[in-house]
Coordinates of C-alpha atoms and ligand atoms in Angstrom, one line a residue:
M1 CA 121.3 179.8 81.3
N2 CA 123.4 178.5 78.5
S3 CA 124.4 180.3 75.3
S4 CA 122.6 178.8 72.3
T5 CA 122.0 179.5 68.7
G6 CA 118.4 178.5 69.0
M7 CA 115.9 178.2 66.2
D8 CA 116.8 179.4 62.7
A9 CA 116.2 183.2 62.7
D10 CA 113.9 183.3 59.7
V11 CA 111.8 180.3 61.0
F12 CA 111.6 182.1 64.4
A13 CA 110.4 185.4 62.8
Q14 CA 107.7 183.5 60.9
F15 CA 106.7 181.7 64.1
L16 CA 106.4 184.9 66.1
D17 CA 104.3 186.5 63.4
Q18 CA 102.0 183.5 63.3
L19 CA 101.8 183.5 67.1
D20 CA 100.9 187.2 67.2
R21 CA 98.0 186.6 64.8
Y22 CA 96.9 183.6 66.8
V23 CA 97.0 185.6 70.0
R24 CA 94.9 188.5 68.6
E25 CA 92.5 186.4 66.5
R26 CA 92.0 183.3 68.7
L27 CA 93.3 183.7 72.3
V28 CA 92.1 187.3 73.0
P29 CA 88.5 186.6 71.6
A30 CA 88.4 183.4 73.8
E31 CA 89.1 185.3 77.0
P32 CA 85.4 185.6 78.1
E33 CA 85.0 181.9 77.8
V34 CA 88.2 181.2 79.8
I35 CA 86.8 183.6 82.5
A36 CA 83.3 182.1 82.5
N37 CA 84.7 178.5 82.9
D38 CA 87.8 179.5 84.9
G39 CA 89.8 177.4 82.7
I40 CA 91.3 177.1 79.2
P41 CA 89.0 175.1 76.9
D42 CA 90.5 171.7 75.8
T43 CA 90.4 172.7 72.2
L44 CA 92.5 175.7 72.8
R45 CA 94.9 173.8 74.9
Q46 CA 95.3 171.2 72.1
E47 CA 95.8 174.0 69.6
M48 CA 98.5 175.5 71.8
A49 CA 100.2 172.1 72.1
A50 CA 100.0 171.6 68.3
M51 CA 101.7 175.0 67.9
G52 CA 104.6 173.6 70.0
L53 CA 104.0 176.1 72.8
F54 CA 104.6 173.5 75.6
G55 CA 108.0 172.6 74.2
L56 CA 109.4 176.0 73.1
T57 CA 112.8 175.6 74.8
M58 CA 113.1 171.8 74.6
P59 CA 115.8 170.4 72.4
E60 CA 114.5 169.3 69.0
E61 CA 115.5 165.7 69.6
F62 CA 113.0 165.5 72.4
G63 CA 110.1 167.0 70.4
G64 CA 110.7 170.7 71.3
A65 CA 111.3 173.8 69.2
G66 CA 114.9 174.2 70.5
M67 CA 114.5 178.0 71.2
N68 CA 117.3 179.9 72.9
V69 CA 116.6 182.3 75.8
S70 CA 115.8 185.3 73.7
Q71 CA 113.5 183.5 71.4
Y72 CA 111.7 182.0 74.3
I73 CA 111.3 185.3 76.1
E74 CA 110.2 187.1 72.9
T75 CA 107.6 184.4 72.5
I76 CA 106.3 184.9 76.1
H77 CA 106.2 188.7 75.4
T78 CA 104.0 188.1 72.3
L79 CA 101.8 185.5 74.0
S80 CA 101.2 187.7 77.0
Y81 CA 99.3 190.3 75.0
A82 CA 96.5 187.8 75.9
M83 CA 95.3 187.1 79.4
P84 CA 97.9 185.5 81.8
A85 CA 96.2 182.1 82.0
Y86 CA 97.7 181.1 78.6
R87 CA 101.3 181.8 79.8
S88 CA 100.6 180.2 83.1
I89 CA 99.7 176.8 81.6
I90 CA 102.9 176.5 79.5
S91 CA 105.5 178.5 81.5
I92 CA 106.0 175.9 84.3
N93 CA 106.8 173.2 81.7
I94 CA 109.2 175.3 79.7
G95 CA 110.5 178.0 82.0
M96 CA 111.0 176.0 85.1
V97 CA 110.9 172.2 84.7
C98 CA 112.5 172.0 81.2
S99 CA 115.1 174.5 82.2
A100 CA 116.0 172.4 85.3
L101 CA 116.0 169.2 83.3
K102 CA 118.3 170.7 80.6
N103 CA 120.7 172.1 83.1
A104 CA 120.8 169.3 85.6
G105 CA 119.0 166.2 84.3
T106 CA 120.6 162.9 83.4
P107 CA 120.3 161.7 79.8
E108 CA 117.7 159.2 81.0
Q109 CA 115.7 161.8 82.8
K110 CA 115.7 164.1 79.8
A111 CA 114.6 161.2 77.5
Q112 CA 111.9 160.2 80.0
W113 CA 110.3 163.6 80.7
L114 CA 111.1 166.1 77.9
P115 CA 109.1 164.5 75.1
R116 CA 106.1 164.2 77.5
L117 CA 106.3 167.8 78.6
A118 CA 106.8 169.0 75.0
A119 CA 103.6 167.1 74.0
G120 CA 101.6 169.0 76.6
E121 CA 101.7 167.0 79.8
I122 CA 101.3 169.6 82.5
A123 CA 104.1 170.2 85.1
A124 CA 104.2 171.8 88.5
F125 CA 107.2 173.4 90.2
G126 CA 107.2 172.8 94.0
L127 CA 109.4 175.2 96.0
T128 CA 107.1 177.3 98.2
E129 CA 105.7 175.8 101.4
P130 CA 103.4 177.1 104.2
G131 CA 106.4 178.2 106.2
S132 CA 108.7 179.3 103.5
G133 CA 108.3 181.5 100.4
S134 CA 110.9 184.3 100.0
D135 CA 113.1 182.3 102.4
S136 CA 112.9 179.3 100.1
A137 CA 116.0 177.6 101.5
G138 CA 114.0 177.2 104.7
L139 CA 111.8 174.6 103.2
Q140 CA 110.8 171.6 105.4
T141 CA 109.6 168.9 102.9
S142 CA 111.9 165.9 103.6
A143 CA 113.2 163.2 101.4
V144 CA 114.6 160.3 103.4
R145 CA 116.5 157.5 101.8
Q146 CA 114.8 154.1 101.8
G147 CA 116.1 151.1 100.0
N148 CA 116.8 152.2 96.4
G149 CA 114.8 155.3 96.6
Y150 CA 113.4 158.1 98.8
V151 CA 110.3 158.8 100.9
L152 CA 108.9 162.3 100.6
N153 CA 106.9 164.1 103.3
G154 CA 105.7 167.7 103.3
T155 CA 103.3 170.3 101.8
K156 CA 103.9 172.6 98.9
R157 CA 101.8 175.7 98.8
Y158 CA 100.5 178.1 96.0
I159 CA 101.7 175.7 93.4
T160 CA 100.7 176.7 89.8
N161 CA 98.9 173.9 88.0
A162 CA 98.7 171.9 91.2
P163 CA 95.0 170.9 90.7
Y164 CA 95.8 169.1 87.4
A165 CA 99.5 168.8 86.9
Q166 CA 100.7 165.3 85.9
M167 CA 104.2 165.7 87.2
G168 CA 106.1 167.9 89.6
L169 CA 109.7 169.0 90.1
I170 CA 109.7 169.0 93.9
M171 CA 112.3 170.5 96.2
A172 CA 112.9 168.5 99.3
R173 CA 115.5 168.3 102.1
T174 CA 117.8 165.3 101.9
A175 CA 120.2 166.2 104.7
K176 CA 120.0 168.1 107.9
D177 CA 123.3 168.7 109.6
N178 CA 126.7 170.2 109.0
L179 CA 126.0 171.6 105.6
P180 CA 125.3 175.1 104.3
K181 CA 121.5 175.6 104.4
N182 CA 121.1 175.3 100.6
A183 CA 123.1 172.1 100.3
H184 CA 120.3 170.3 102.2
V185 CA 117.9 170.7 99.2
S186 CA 117.5 168.2 96.4
A187 CA 115.1 168.2 93.4
F188 CA 112.8 165.2 92.6
L189 CA 110.9 164.4 89.4
V190 CA 107.6 163.0 90.8
P191 CA 104.6 161.7 88.8
L192 CA 101.7 163.2 90.6
D193 CA 99.7 160.0 90.5
T194 CA 102.2 158.3 92.9
P195 CA 100.5 156.8 96.0
G196 CA 100.6 159.3 98.9
V197 CA 100.4 162.5 96.7
S198 CA 97.2 164.5 97.3
R199 CA 96.1 167.9 96.1
G200 CA 94.4 170.7 98.0
K201 CA 91.4 172.5 96.5
S202 CA 92.1 175.2 93.9
D203 CA 92.7 178.4 95.8
R204 CA 90.4 181.4 95.1
K205 CA 92.5 184.3 94.2
M206 CA 92.4 188.0 93.2
G207 CA 93.0 187.6 89.5
Q208 CA 94.4 185.6 86.6
S209 CA 91.3 183.5 86.2
G210 CA 91.7 180.4 84.1
S211 CA 95.0 179.6 85.9
H212 CA 95.0 177.6 89.1
I213 CA 97.1 177.2 92.2
G214 CA 96.9 174.9 95.2
D215 CA 98.6 172.7 97.7
L216 CA 100.5 169.5 96.8
I217 CA 100.7 167.2 99.8
F218 CA 103.3 164.4 100.1
D219 CA 102.4 161.7 102.7
N220 CA 105.0 159.0 102.7
V221 CA 105.5 159.2 99.0
F222 CA 108.1 156.6 97.7
V223 CA 110.0 157.6 94.6
P224 CA 112.8 155.5 93.1
G225 CA 116.4 156.7 93.2
D226 CA 116.3 157.7 89.6
A227 CA 113.7 160.4 90.4
L228 CA 116.5 162.5 92.0
L229 CA 117.3 165.2 89.4
G230 CA 120.8 164.8 88.1
G231 CA 121.3 161.8 90.4
E232 CA 123.0 164.1 92.9
E233 CA 121.9 165.1 96.3
G234 CA 122.2 168.7 97.4
R235 CA 122.0 170.4 94.0
G236 CA 118.2 171.1 94.1
F237 CA 118.4 174.6 95.5
A238 CA 121.0 175.7 92.9
T239 CA 118.9 174.2 90.2
A240 CA 115.7 175.9 91.5
M241 CA 117.5 179.3 91.6
Q242 CA 118.8 178.8 88.0
S243 CA 115.3 178.0 86.8
L244 CA 114.1 181.1 88.7
D245 CA 116.4 183.3 86.6
N246 CA 114.6 182.1 83.6
G247 CA 111.3 182.4 85.4
R248 CA 112.1 186.1 86.2
L249 CA 112.7 186.9 82.6
S250 CA 109.4 185.2 81.8
V251 CA 107.5 187.2 84.4
G252 CA 109.1 190.4 83.1
A253 CA 108.2 189.6 79.6
A254 CA 104.6 188.7 80.7
S255 CA 104.3 192.0 82.5
T256 CA 105.6 193.9 79.5
G257 CA 103.4 192.0 77.0
Y258 CA 100.2 192.5 79.1
A259 CA 101.0 196.2 79.6
R260 CA 101.0 196.6 75.8
R261 CA 97.5 195.2 75.8
M262 CA 96.4 197.6 78.6
L263 CA 97.8 200.6 76.8
D264 CA 96.1 199.6 73.5
T265 CA 92.8 199.2 75.4
A266 CA 93.3 202.6 77.2
T267 CA 94.2 204.3 73.9
R268 CA 91.1 202.9 72.1
Y269 CA 88.9 204.0 75.0
A270 CA 90.4 207.4 75.2
A271 CA 89.8 207.9 71.4
E272 CA 86.2 206.8 71.6
R273 CA 84.9 208.2 75.0
K274 CA 83.7 211.8 74.8
A275 CA 83.5 214.3 77.7
F276 CA 82.9 218.0 77.4
G277 CA 82.0 217.5 73.8
E278 CA 85.2 215.9 72.6
P279 CA 87.2 212.6 72.9
I280 CA 89.0 212.4 76.2
A281 CA 92.2 211.6 74.2
N282 CA 92.3 215.3 73.4
F283 CA 92.9 216.2 77.0
Q284 CA 96.6 216.6 77.8
L285 CA 96.3 215.0 81.3
I286 CA 95.0 211.9 79.6
Q287 CA 97.8 212.1 77.0
A288 CA 100.3 212.3 79.9
M289 CA 99.0 208.9 81.2
L290 CA 99.2 207.4 77.7
S291 CA 102.7 208.7 77.0
D292 CA 104.1 207.8 80.4
S293 CA 102.8 204.2 79.8
Y294 CA 104.3 204.1 76.4
A295 CA 107.7 205.3 77.6
E296 CA 107.7 202.8 80.5
I297 CA 106.8 199.9 78.3
Y298 CA 109.5 200.9 75.8
A299 CA 112.0 201.0 78.7
A300 CA 111.0 197.5 79.8
Q301 CA 111.3 196.2 76.3
C302 CA 114.8 197.6 76.0
M303 CA 115.8 196.0 79.3
M304 CA 114.3 192.7 78.2
R305 CA 116.2 192.8 74.9
D306 CA 119.5 193.7 76.6
A307 CA 119.1 190.9 79.3
I308 CA 118.2 188.2 76.8
A309 CA 121.0 189.1 74.4
K310 CA 123.4 188.8 77.3
A311 CA 121.9 185.4 78.3
D312 CA 122.3 184.1 74.8
A313 CA 125.9 185.2 74.8
G314 CA 126.4 183.1 77.9
T315 CA 126.8 186.0 80.4
K316 CA 125.4 185.5 83.9
I317 CA 122.4 187.8 84.2
L318 CA 121.3 187.4 87.8
K319 CA 121.3 191.2 88.3
E320 CA 119.8 192.1 84.9
A321 CA 117.0 189.4 85.2
A322 CA 116.1 190.7 88.7
A323 CA 116.2 194.4 87.6
F324 CA 114.0 193.6 84.5
K325 CA 111.5 191.6 86.6
M326 CA 111.3 194.3 89.2
F327 CA 110.9 197.2 86.8
A328 CA 108.5 195.4 84.4
S329 CA 106.2 194.1 87.1
E330 CA 106.0 197.4 88.9
M331 CA 105.6 199.2 85.5
C332 CA 102.7 196.8 84.6
G333 CA 101.0 197.7 87.9
R334 CA 101.3 201.5 87.0
V335 CA 100.0 200.9 83.5
A336 CA 97.1 198.9 84.8
D337 CA 96.2 201.6 87.3
R338 CA 96.3 204.3 84.5
C339 CA 94.2 202.1 82.3
V340 CA 91.5 202.0 85.1
Q341 CA 91.8 205.8 85.5
I342 CA 91.4 206.5 81.8
H343 CA 88.3 204.4 81.8
G344 CA 86.8 206.5 84.7
G345 CA 83.8 204.8 86.3
A346 CA 83.9 202.1 83.6
G347 CA 87.3 201.2 84.8
Y348 CA 85.8 199.9 88.1
L349 CA 83.2 197.7 86.4
A350 CA 83.8 194.0 85.6
E351 CA 82.1 194.6 82.3
Y352 CA 85.2 196.4 81.0
E353 CA 88.7 194.8 80.7
A354 CA 90.5 197.4 82.7
E355 CA 89.2 196.0 86.0
R356 CA 90.6 192.6 85.5
F357 CA 93.9 193.9 84.0
F358 CA 94.3 195.7 87.3
R359 CA 93.7 192.5 89.4
D360 CA 95.7 190.2 87.0
A361 CA 98.8 192.5 87.1
R362 CA 99.1 192.4 90.9
I363 CA 100.8 189.0 91.2
Y364 CA 103.6 189.9 88.9
R365 CA 105.2 191.9 91.7
I366 CA 105.0 188.9 94.1
Y367 CA 105.8 185.6 92.5
E368 CA 109.2 184.4 91.2
G369 CA 110.6 186.7 93.9
T370 CA 108.9 189.7 95.3
T371 CA 110.0 193.3 94.4
Q372 CA 111.8 193.4 97.8
I373 CA 113.7 190.2 97.1
M374 CA 114.6 191.5 93.7
Q375 CA 116.0 194.6 95.4
L376 CA 118.1 192.4 97.7
V377 CA 119.3 190.3 94.8
I378 CA 120.4 193.3 92.8
A379 CA 122.1 195.0 95.7
K380 CA 123.9 191.9 96.8
Q381 CA 125.3 191.4 93.3
M382 CA 126.3 195.0 93.1
L383 CA 128.2 194.8 96.4
R384 CA 129.8 191.5 95.3
E385 CA 131.0 193.2 92.2
F386 CA 132.2 196.2 94.2
A387 CA 134.1 194.0 96.6
A388 CA 135.7 192.2 93.6
G389 CA 137.0 195.6 92.4
G390 CA 134.5 195.6 89.5
V391 CA 133.1 199.2 90.0
Ligands
LIG401 C1 99.4 182.9 91.8 C2 100.7 182.3 92.5 C3 101.4 181.3 91.8 C4 102.5 180.8 92.4 N1 103.2 179.7 91.8 C5 104.2 179.1 92.5 C6 104.7 177.9 91.9 O1 104.3 177.4 90.9 N2 105.7 177.3 92.6 C7 106.2 177.7 93.8 O2 107.1 177.1 94.4 N3 105.7 178.9 94.4 C8 104.7 179.6 93.7 N4 104.1 180.7 94.3 C9 104.6 181.2 95.5 C10 105.3 182.5 95.4 O3 106.5 182.4 94.7 C11 105.5 183.1 96.8 O4 104.2 183.5 97.3 C12 106.5 184.3 96.8 O5 107.8 183.9 96.5 C13 106.5 185.1 98.1 O6 106.6 184.2 99.2 P1 105.6 184.2 100.5 O7 104.2 184.2 99.9 O8 105.9 183.2 101.4 O9 105.8 185.7 101.1 P2 106.8 186.0 102.3 O10 108.1 185.5 102.0 O11 106.2 185.7 103.6 O12 106.9 187.6 102.1 C14 105.9 188.5 102.8 C15 106.5 189.9 102.6 O13 107.7 190.1 103.2 C16 108.7 190.5 102.3 N5 110.0 190.0 102.7 C17 110.3 188.6 102.9 N6 111.6 188.5 103.1 C18 112.2 189.8 103.1 C19 113.5 190.3 103.3 N7 114.5 189.5 103.5 N8 113.6 191.7 103.2 C20 112.6 192.5 102.9 N9 111.3 192.0 102.7 C21 111.1 190.7 102.8 C22 108.2 190.1 100.9 O14 108.7 190.9 99.9 C23 106.7 190.3 101.1 O15 106.4 191.6 100.9 C24 103.0 181.3 93.7 C25 102.2 182.2 94.4 C26 101.1 182.7 93.8 C27 100.2 183.7 94.6

């Protein structure tokens, strides 16, 4: 992640204020409709595009808002007070694909793709495969040179937006031998209407209705040479990992934003629900669950603000981003669990929001690197620093 001044601070403060109101007055009330249709209505998607949400981090000359890392992550934190589908539809564009294009794209690739993505064309990020997830460097999708381009073969699994994405940033193996494992992987910008690309059905999943994942299948898909990100073979894995740093901050912010919503919902319920002749909020064991949740959300927000300030200053935040993602996603799971508990029997019913908060939160501990992988990333970095005499 690069240091950047980002949007003017006053303009950004106004934007965040406006977004907060939009989230509470428009996106939250529309949630039942998103759930009923398992999708975001077109009108809302258009409104989100008109607000610039698909182009938050894209440079202004390409139609984006030019946000720096902290502005982007604060935006995700605010947006994620509403159900996760809203973040899901924009975050691949801005967090993953735009970040990869900005970091590694050629000027022509930026000019070709960034304005389209900023305008709301939906992107997919294809790293995971049937045989490789945490061990992402073990991917098998191949890209073999042919004439002035490459032929792609392989299957990508659990890909967010796969059923309707218009383009994909696809990781594929361009070499096999005598190279470190990661240097086999290159990244390709692929229009998903290219002959030979097909999509699996939208997978049924535990939560996060309104967002969709599925397979992307590449069967002898020819892409021209200029589809290779940055025009350089063997850089794809490094690019993917760099984008994941950004993605981890985004998942941490999403977990923290959604936990705020859960706590507000639990507090409201505790104040209204009566047992033994008084509001359950009067019971100290209920208060303990509320205050533990408040303290943990506050801790996650502090971690977030520290990590993003460092990112804006140009500091490498591998360890901080992993620690924030790990803490915030686990915290969100605990807050969701307490929210169910505070609701008692109502917490188990689909009629109340607590039940879906609980299901929605579960994925945050898994994607963009599981908690176990975050532990490994943090420890590896700590030991690297120790070996370098930094402790
Ligand atoms: C809703 C959803 C959306 C997704 N979106 C995308 C997307 O857009 N693009 C994309 O590329 N991928 C996406 N994914 C895939 C996601 O990133 C992977 O599922 C995740 O990284 C875990 O990989 P895996 O499922 O193969 O699990 P595995 O790697 O098989 O892990 C299984 C278990 O083993 C543990 N484990 C693995 N290795 C180790 C180790 N070395 N030490 C200790 N424990 C270990 C894991 O922590 C986990 O508990 C998505 C997944 C879901 C469910």
